[in-house]
XYZ file of C-alpha atoms in Angstrom:
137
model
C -11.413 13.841 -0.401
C -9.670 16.433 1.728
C -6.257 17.703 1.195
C -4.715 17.084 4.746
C -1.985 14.544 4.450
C -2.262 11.542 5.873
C 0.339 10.431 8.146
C 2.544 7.618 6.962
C 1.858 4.314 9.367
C 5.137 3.603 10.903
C 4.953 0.187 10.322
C 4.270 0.860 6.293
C 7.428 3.486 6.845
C 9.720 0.163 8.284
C 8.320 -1.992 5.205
C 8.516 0.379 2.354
C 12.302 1.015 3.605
C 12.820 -2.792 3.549
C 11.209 -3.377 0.269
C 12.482 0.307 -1.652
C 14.103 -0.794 -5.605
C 13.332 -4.711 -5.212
C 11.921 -5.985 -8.119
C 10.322 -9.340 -7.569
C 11.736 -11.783 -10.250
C 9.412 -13.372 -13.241
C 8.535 -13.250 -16.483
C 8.467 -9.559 -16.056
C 9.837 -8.534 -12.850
C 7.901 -5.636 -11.134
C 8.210 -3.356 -7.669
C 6.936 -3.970 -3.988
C 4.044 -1.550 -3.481
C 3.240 -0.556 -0.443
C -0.341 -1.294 0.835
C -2.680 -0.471 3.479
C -6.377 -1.394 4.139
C -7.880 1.389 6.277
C -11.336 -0.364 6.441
C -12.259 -2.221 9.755
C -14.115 -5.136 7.697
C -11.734 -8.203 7.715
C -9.710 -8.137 4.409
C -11.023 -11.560 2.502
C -10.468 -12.446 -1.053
C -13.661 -11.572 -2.491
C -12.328 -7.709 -0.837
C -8.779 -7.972 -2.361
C -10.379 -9.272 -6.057
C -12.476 -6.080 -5.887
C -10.218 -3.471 -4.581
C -8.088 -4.817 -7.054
C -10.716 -4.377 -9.748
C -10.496 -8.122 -10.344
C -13.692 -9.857 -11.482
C -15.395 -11.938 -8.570
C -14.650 -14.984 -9.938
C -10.823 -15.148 -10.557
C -8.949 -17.470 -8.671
C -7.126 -16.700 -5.251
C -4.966 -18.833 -3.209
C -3.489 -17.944 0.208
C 0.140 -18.807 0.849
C 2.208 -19.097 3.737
C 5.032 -16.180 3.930
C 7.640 -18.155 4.054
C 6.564 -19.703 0.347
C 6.762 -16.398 -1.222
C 10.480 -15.943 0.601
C 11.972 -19.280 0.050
C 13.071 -18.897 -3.591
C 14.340 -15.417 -3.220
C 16.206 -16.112 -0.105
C 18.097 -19.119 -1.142
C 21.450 -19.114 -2.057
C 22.888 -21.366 -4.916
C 26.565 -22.090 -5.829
C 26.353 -20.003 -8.701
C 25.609 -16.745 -7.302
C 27.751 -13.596 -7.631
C 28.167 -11.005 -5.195
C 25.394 -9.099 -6.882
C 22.967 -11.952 -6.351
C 24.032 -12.457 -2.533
C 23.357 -8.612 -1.578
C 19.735 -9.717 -3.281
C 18.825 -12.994 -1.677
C 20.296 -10.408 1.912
C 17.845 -8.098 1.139
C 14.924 -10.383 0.453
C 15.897 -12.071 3.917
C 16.107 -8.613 5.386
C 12.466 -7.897 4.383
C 10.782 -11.249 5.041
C 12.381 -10.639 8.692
C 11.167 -7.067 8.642
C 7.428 -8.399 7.521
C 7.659 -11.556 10.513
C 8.855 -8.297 13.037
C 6.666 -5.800 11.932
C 3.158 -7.634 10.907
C 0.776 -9.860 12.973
C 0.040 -13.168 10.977
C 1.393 -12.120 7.336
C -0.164 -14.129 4.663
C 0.444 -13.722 0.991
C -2.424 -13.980 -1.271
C -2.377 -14.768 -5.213
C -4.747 -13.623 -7.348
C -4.914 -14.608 -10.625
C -3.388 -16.979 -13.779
C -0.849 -15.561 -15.571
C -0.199 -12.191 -14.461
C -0.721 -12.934 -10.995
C -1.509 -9.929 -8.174
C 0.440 -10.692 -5.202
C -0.549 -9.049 -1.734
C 1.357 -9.834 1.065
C -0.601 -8.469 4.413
C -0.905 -8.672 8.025
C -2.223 -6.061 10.924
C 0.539 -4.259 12.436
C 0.187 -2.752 16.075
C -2.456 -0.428 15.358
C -4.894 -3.423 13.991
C -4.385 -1.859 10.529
C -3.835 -4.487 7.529
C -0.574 -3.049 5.573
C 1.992 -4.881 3.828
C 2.997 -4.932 0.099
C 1.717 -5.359 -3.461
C 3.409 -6.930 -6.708
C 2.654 -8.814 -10.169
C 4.406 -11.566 -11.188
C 3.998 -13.076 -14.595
C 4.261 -16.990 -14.849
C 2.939 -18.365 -18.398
């Protein structure tokens, strides 16, 4: 491996901004990772299960984005002002993920303690987007 940095994608730069200290809520809520695939094969399940060291036969479903966002960006009646500024900056980064990312998909892989990877290819072609765990027993 050589020890020139690589330059930060701007469009990982824009989503890592958008996503910096929110924990995504569960059983054990966790961070927003940033990701990026620099390979030029398409990035399929059976590629996410192994570059996530899963075994080849755990389950994976793909999601629409907007299914990932809709519980964290609704509001209910008993929300404080701490819990609006969240559900604003949820909304802020599905909107920064729809602006920044070319066909975002979020995929689940998993039962239990579930590996979320939201991705898409940003101008450059590259596949970025963030990574989380979410525990649901």
């Amino acid at each position: 491996m050589s020890d020139e940095l690589v330059p930060l994608l701007p469009s990982l730069a824009t989503i890592m901004t958008a996503a910096e200290d929110l924990m995504v809520p569960s059983e054990q809520d966790a961070p927003l990772l940033p990701f990026h695939w620099p390979g030029d094969e398409p990035l399929t399940p059976a590629t996410l299960s192994a570059l996530l060291g899963l075994a080849p036969e755990t389950p994976v479903e793909q999601r629409e984005l907007e299914a990932f966002f809709a519980p964290l960006t609704r509001t209910r009646s008993w929300h404080g002002p701490a819990d609006h500024a969240l559900v604003e900056r949820f909304a802020h980064l599905h909107a920064t993920l729809l602006a920044t990312l070319t066909d975002p998909v979020v995929y689940r892989l998993g039962t239990i303690e579930i590996h979320v990877v939201i991705v898409g290819r940003d101008a450059s072609g590259a596949f970025v987007g963030l990574h989380t765990t979410v525990v649901e027993t």
